[in-house]
PDB file of C-alpha atoms in Angstrom:
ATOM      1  CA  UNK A   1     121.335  25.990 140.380  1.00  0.00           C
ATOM      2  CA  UNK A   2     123.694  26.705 143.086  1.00  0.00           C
ATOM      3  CA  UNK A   3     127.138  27.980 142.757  1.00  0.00           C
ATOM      4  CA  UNK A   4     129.970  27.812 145.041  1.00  0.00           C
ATOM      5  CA  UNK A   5     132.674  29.043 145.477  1.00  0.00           C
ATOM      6  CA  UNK A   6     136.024  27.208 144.857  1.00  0.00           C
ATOM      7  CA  UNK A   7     139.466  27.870 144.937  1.00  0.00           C
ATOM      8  CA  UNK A   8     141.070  30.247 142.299  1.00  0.00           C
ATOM      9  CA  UNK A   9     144.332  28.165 142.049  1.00  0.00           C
ATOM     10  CA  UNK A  10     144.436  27.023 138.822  1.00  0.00           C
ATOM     11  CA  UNK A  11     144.959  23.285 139.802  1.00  0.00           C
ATOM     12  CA  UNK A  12     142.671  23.237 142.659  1.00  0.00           C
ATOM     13  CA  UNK A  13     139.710  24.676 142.207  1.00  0.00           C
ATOM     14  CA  UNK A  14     137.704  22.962 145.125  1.00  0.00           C
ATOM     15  CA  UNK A  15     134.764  24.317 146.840  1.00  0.00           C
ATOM     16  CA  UNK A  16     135.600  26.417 149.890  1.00  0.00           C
ATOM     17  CA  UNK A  17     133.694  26.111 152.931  1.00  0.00           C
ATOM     18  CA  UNK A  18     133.696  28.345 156.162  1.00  0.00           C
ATOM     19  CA  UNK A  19     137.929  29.372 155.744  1.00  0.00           C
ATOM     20  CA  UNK A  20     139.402  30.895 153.165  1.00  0.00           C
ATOM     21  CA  UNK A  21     142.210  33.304 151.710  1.00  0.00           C
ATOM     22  CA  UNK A  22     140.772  36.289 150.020  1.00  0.00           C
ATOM     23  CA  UNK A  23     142.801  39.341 148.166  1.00  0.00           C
ATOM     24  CA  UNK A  24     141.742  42.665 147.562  1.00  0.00           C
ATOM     25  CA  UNK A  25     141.518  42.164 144.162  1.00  0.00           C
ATOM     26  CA  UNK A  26     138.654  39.699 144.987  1.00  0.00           C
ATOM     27  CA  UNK A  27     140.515  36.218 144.321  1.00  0.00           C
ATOM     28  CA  UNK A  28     139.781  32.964 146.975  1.00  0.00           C
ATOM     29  CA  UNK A  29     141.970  30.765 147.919  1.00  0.00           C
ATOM     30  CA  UNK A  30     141.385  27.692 150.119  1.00  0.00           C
ATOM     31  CA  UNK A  31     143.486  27.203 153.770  1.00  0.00           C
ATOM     32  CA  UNK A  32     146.254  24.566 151.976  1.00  0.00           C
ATOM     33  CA  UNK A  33     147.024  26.672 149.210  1.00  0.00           C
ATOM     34  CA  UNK A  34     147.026  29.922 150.438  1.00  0.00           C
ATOM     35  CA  UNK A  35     149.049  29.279 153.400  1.00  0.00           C
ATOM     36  CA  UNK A  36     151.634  27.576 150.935  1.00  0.00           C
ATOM     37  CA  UNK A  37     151.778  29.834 148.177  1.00  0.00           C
ATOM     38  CA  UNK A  38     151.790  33.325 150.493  1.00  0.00           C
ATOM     39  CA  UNK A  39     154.504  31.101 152.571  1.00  0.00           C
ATOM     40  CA  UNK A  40     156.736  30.846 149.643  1.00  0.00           C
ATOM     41  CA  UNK A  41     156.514  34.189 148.298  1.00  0.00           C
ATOM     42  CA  UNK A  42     156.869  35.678 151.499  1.00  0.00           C
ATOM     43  CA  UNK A  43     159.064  38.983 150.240  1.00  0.00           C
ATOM     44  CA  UNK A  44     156.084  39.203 147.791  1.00  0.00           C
ATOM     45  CA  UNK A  45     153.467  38.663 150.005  1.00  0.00           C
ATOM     46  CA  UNK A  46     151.249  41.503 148.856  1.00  0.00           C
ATOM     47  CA  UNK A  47     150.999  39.700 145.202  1.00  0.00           C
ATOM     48  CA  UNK A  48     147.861  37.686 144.140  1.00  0.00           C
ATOM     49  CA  UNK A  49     149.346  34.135 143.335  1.00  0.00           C
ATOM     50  CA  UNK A  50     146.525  34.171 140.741  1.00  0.00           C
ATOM     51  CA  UNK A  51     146.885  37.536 138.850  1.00  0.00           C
ATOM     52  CA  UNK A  52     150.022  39.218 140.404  1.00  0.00           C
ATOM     53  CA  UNK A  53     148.710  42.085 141.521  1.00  0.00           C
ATOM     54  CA  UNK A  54     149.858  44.015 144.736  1.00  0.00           C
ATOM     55  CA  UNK A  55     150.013  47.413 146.205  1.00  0.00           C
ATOM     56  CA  UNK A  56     152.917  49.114 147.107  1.00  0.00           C
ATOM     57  CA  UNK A  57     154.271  50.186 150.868  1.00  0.00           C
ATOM     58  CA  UNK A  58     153.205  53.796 150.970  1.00  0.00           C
ATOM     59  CA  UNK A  59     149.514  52.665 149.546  1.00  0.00           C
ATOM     60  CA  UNK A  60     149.037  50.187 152.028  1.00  0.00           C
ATOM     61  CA  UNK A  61     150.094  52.936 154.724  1.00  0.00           C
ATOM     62  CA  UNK A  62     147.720  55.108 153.543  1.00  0.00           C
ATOM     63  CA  UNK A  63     145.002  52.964 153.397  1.00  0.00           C
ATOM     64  CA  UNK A  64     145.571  51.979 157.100  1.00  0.00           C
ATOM     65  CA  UNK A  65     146.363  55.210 158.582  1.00  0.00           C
ATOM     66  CA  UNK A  66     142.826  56.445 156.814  1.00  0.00           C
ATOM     67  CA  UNK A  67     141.221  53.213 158.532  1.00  0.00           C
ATOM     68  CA  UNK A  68     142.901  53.987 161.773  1.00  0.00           C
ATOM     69  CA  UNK A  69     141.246  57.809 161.049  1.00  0.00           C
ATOM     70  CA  UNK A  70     138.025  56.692 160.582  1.00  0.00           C
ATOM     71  CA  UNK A  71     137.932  53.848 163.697  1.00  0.00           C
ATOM     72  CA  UNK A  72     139.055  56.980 165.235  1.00  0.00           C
ATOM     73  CA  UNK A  73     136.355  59.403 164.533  1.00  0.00           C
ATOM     74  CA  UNK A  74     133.972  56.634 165.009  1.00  0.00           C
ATOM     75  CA  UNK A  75     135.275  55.605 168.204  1.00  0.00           C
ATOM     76  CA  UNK A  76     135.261  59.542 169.247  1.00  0.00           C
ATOM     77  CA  UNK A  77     131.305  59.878 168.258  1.00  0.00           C
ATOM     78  CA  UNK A  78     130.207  56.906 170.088  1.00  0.00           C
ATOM     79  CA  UNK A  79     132.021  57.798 173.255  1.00  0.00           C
ATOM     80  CA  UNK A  80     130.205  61.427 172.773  1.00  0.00           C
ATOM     81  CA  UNK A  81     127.187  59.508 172.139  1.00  0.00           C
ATOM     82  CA  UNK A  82     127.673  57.531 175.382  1.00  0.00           C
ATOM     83  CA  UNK A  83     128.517  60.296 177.367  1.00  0.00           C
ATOM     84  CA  UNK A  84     125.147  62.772 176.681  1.00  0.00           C
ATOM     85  CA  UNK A  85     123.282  60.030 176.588  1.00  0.00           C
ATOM     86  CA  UNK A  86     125.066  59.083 180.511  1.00  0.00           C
ATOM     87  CA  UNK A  87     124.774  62.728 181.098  1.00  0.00           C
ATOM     88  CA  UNK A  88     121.165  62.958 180.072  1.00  0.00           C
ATOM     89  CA  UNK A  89     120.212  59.685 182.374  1.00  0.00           C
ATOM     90  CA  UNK A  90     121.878  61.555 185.255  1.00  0.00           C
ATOM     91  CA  UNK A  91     120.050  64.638 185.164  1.00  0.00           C
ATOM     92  CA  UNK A  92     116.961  62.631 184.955  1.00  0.00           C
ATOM     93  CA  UNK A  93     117.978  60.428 187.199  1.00  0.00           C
ATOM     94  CA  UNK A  94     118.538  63.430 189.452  1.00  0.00           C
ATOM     95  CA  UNK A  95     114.939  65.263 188.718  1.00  0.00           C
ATOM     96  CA  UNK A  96     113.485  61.698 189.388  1.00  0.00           C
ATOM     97  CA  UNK A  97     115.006  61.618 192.707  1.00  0.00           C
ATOM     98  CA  UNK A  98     114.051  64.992 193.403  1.00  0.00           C
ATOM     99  CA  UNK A  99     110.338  63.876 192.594  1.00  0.00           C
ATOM    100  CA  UNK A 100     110.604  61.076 194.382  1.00  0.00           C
ATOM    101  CA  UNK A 101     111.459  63.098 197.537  1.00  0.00           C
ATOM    102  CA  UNK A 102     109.164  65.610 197.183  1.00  0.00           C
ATOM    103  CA  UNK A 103     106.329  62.760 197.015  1.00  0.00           C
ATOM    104  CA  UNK A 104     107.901  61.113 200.102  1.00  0.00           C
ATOM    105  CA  UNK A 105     107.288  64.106 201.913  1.00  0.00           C
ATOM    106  CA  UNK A 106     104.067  64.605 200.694  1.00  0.00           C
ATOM    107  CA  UNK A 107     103.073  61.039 201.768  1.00  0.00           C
ATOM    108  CA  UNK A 108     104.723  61.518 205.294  1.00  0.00           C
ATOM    109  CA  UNK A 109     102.695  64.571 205.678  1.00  0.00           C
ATOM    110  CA  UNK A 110      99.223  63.067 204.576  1.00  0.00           C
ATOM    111  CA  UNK A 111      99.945  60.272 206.866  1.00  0.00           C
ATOM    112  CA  UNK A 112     100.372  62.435 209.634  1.00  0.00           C
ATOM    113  CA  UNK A 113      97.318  64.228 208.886  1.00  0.00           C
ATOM    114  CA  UNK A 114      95.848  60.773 208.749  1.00  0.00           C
ATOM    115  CA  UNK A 115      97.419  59.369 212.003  1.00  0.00           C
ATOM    116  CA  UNK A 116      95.973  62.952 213.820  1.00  0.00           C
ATOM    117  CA  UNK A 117      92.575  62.361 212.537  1.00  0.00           C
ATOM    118  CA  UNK A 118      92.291  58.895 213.209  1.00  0.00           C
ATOM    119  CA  UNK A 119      93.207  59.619 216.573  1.00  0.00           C
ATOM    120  CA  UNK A 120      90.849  62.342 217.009  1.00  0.00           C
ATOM    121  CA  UNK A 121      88.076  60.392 215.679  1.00  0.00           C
ATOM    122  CA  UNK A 122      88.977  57.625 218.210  1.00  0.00           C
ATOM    123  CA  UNK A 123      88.806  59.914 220.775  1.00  0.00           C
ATOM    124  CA  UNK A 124      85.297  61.194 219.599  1.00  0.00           C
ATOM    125  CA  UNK A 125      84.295  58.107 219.138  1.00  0.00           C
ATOM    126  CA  UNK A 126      85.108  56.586 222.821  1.00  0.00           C
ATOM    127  CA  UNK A 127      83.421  59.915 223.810  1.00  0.00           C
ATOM    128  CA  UNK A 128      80.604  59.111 221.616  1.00  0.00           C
ATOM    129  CA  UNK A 129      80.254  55.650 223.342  1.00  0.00           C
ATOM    130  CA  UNK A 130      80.542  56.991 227.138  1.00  0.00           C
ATOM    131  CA  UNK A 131      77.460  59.154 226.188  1.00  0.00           C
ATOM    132  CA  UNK A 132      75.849  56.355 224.969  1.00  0.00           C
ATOM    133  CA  UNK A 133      76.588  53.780 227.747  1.00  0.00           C
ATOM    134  CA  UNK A 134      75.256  56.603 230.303  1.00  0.00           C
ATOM    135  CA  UNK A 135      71.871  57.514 228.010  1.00  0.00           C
ATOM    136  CA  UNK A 136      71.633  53.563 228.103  1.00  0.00           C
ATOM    137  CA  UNK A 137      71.854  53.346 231.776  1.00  0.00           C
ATOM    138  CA  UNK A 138      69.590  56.190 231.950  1.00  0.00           C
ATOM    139  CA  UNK A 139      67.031  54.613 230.139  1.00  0.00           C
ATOM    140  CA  UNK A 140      67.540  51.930 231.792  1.00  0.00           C
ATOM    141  CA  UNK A 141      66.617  53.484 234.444  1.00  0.00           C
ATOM    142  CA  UNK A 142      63.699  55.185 233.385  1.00  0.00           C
ATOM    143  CA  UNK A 143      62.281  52.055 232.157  1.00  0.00           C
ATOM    144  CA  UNK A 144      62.547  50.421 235.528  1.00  0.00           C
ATOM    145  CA  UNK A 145      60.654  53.186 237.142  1.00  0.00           C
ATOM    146  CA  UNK A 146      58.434  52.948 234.685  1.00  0.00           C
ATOM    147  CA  UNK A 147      57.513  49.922 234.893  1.00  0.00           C
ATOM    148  CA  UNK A 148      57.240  50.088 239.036  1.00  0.00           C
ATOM    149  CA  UNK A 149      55.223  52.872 238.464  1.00  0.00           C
ATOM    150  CA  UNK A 150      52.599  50.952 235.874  1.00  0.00           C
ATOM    151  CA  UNK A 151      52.716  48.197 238.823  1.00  0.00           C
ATOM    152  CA  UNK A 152      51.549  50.441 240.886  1.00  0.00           C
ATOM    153  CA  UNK A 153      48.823  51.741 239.174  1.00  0.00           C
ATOM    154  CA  UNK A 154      47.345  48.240 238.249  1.00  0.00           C
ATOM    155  CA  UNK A 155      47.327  47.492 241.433  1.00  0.00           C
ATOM    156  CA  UNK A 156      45.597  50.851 243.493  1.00  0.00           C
ATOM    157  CA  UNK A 157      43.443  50.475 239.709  1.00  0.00           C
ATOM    158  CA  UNK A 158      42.444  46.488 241.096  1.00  0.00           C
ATOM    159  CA  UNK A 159      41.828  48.158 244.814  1.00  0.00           C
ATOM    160  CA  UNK A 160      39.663  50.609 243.312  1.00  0.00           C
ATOM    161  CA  UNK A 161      37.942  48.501 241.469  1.00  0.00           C
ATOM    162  CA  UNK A 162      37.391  46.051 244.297  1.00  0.00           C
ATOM    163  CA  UNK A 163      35.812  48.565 246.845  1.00  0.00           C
ATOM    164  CA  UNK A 164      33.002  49.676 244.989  1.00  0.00           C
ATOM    165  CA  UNK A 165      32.152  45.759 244.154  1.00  0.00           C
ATOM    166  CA  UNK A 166      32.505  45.487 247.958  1.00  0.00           C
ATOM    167  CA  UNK A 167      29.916  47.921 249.026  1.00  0.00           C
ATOM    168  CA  UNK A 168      27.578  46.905 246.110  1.00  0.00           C
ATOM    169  CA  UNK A 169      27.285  43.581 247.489  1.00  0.00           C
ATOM    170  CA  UNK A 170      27.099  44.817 250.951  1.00  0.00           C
ATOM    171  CA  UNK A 171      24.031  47.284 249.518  1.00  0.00           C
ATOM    172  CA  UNK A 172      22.379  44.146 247.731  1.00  0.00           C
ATOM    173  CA  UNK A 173      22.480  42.024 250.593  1.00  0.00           C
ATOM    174  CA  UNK A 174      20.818  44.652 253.314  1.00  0.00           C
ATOM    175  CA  UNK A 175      18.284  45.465 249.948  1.00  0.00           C
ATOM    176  CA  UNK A 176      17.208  42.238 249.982  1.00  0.00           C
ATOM    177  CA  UNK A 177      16.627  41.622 253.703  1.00  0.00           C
ATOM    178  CA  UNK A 178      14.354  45.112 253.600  1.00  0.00           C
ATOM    179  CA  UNK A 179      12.745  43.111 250.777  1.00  0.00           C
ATOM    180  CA  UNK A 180      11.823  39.994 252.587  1.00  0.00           C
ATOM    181  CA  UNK A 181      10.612  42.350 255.298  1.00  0.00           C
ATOM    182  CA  UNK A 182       8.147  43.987 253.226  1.00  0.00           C
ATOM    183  CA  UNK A 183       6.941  41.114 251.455  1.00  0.00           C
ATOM    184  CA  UNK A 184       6.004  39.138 254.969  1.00  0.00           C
ATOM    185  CA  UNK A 185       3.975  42.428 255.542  1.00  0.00           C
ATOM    186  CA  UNK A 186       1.588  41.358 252.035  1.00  0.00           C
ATOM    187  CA  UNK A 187      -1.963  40.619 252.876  1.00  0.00           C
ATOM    188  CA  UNK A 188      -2.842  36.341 252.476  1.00  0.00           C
ATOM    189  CA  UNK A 189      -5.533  36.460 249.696  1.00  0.00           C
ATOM    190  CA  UNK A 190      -2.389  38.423 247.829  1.00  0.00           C
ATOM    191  CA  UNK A 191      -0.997  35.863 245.631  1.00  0.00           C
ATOM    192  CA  UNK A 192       2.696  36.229 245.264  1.00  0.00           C
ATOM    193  CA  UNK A 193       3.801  34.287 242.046  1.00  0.00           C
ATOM    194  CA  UNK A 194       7.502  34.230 241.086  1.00  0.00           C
ATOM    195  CA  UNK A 195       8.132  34.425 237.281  1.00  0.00           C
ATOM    196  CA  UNK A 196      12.216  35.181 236.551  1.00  0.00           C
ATOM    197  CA  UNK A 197      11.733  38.313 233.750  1.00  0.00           C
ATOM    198  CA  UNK A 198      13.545  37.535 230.183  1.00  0.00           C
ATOM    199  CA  UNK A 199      15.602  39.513 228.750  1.00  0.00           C
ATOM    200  CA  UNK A 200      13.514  39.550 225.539  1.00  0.00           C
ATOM    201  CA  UNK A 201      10.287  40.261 227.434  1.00  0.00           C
ATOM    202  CA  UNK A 202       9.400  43.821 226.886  1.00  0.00           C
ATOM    203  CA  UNK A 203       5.927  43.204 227.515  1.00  0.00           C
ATOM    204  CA  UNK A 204       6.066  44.534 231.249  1.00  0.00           C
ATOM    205  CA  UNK A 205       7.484  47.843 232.297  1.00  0.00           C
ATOM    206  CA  UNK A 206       8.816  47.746 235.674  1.00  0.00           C
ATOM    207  CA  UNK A 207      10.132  50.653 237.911  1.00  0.00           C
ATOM    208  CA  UNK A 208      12.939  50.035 240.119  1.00  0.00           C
ATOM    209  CA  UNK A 209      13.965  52.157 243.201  1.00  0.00           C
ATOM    210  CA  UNK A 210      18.074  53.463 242.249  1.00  0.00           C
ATOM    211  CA  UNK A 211      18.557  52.083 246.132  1.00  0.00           C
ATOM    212  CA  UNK A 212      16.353  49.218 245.644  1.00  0.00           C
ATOM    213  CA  UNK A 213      18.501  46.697 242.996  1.00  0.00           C
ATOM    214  CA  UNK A 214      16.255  43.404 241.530  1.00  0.00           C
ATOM    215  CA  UNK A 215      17.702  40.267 242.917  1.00  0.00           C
ATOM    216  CA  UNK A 216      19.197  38.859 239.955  1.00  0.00           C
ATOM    217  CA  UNK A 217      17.807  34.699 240.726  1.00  0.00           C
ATOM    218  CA  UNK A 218      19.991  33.343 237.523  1.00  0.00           C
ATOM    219  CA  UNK A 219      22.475  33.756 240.019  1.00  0.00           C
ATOM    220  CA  UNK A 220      21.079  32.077 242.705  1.00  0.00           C
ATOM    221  CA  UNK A 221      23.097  28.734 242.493  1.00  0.00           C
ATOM    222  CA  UNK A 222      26.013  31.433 243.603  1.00  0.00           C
ATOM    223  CA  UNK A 223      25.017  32.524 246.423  1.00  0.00           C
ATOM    224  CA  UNK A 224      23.454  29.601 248.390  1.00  0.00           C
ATOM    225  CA  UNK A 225      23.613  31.203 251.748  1.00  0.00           C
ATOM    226  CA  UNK A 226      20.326  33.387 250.808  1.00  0.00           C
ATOM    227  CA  UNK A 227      17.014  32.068 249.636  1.00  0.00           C
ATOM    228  CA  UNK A 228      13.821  34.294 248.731  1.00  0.00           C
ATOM    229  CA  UNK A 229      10.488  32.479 250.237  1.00  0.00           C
ATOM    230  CA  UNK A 230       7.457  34.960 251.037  1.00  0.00           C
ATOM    231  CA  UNK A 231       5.762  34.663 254.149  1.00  0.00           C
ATOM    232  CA  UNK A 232       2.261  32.516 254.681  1.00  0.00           C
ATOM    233  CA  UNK A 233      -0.429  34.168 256.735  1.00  0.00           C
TER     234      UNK A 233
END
């Protein structure tokens, strides 16, 4: 059950809502009747209309000079309140700043030390790259004169390889002209029979003069400007 709170006029009594009139000695009156009745008694203003009690002058003076005390002291401790707590932001406001410029300077001296090494890297490294382009050229270089130096050795290699193949087949040729000679000089009832040797025969063991080669006949669709008959008596 809810109870509100009405009126304390005696022939009122309705239910107050967000205004009302309200005594010290803890009596409510709504706006209408409490506007009338402290209107009418207005040289006893400081009397309840509902019980009649009041304070007197020198009570009420007390009562508001101790008030005006208090808001007073109050007022005093929260504007020493507010002032350490200004003065304590301040000084750390101050040590912050003093951080803060002691880091600046810090910073502005790292990135010095930064900017001078980055430059003196740069400047190793475009060293660095000089000595590389001129060990590239120089290889370069050496790789070209290689290279015309193996070209020149292939090629006196091919020449000497070619003159001894030269005077072998010079050798062979004037071998096998002696060879015809001597075989025109065999007697007539000396049959001459010409059987090519195999590889795989092993049968027969010839000796060969080191200045007197074997015609090799496989080879004798090659050379068709010589041809091996023996000589009839």
């Amino acid at each position: 059950m809810t109870l509100d709170i009405v009126c304390n006029f005696r022939k009122c009594r309705k239910s107050l809502s967000s205004h009302a009139w309200v005594t010290t000695c803890s009596h409510a009156f709504c706006i209408e009747h409490g506007q009338r009745e402290f209107k009418r008694n207005a040289e006893n203003s400081l009397t309840c209309p509902a019980c009649g009690t009041g304070m007197k002058p020198d009570v009420i003076m007390d009562i508001a000079m101790r008030a005006m005390s208090f808001w007073s002291y109050q007022v005093e401790q929260e504007t020493l309140y507010q002032e350490s707590v200004a003065k304590h932001s301040k000084d750390k406001l101050q040590c912050l700043e003093e951080v803060n410029t002691l880091n600046v300077q810090k910073l502005k001296a790292e990135l010095e030390t930064c900017k001078r090494k980055v430059n003196s890297l740069q400047s190793e490294f475009n060293k660095k790259r000089k000595q590389a382009e001129e060990l590239t050229a120089r290889l370069e270089e050496k790789t070209r004169q290689i290279q015309k130096l193996t070209f020149q050795l292939d090629t006196q290699k091919r020449k000497e390889f070619r003159l001894p193949n030269f005077e072998d087949k010079n050798d062979n040729q004037e071998t096998c002209i002696n060879i015809t000679e001597l075989v025109g000089k065999r007697a007539a009832s000396e049959a001459f029979v010409f059987k090519p040797m195999k590889d795989t025969d092993t049968s027969r063991h010839l000796i060969c003069s080191p200045k007197t080669p074997l015609f090799d006949f496989r080879q004798k669709n090659k050379r068709p400007g010589f041809q091996f008959k023996p000589i009839r008596s």
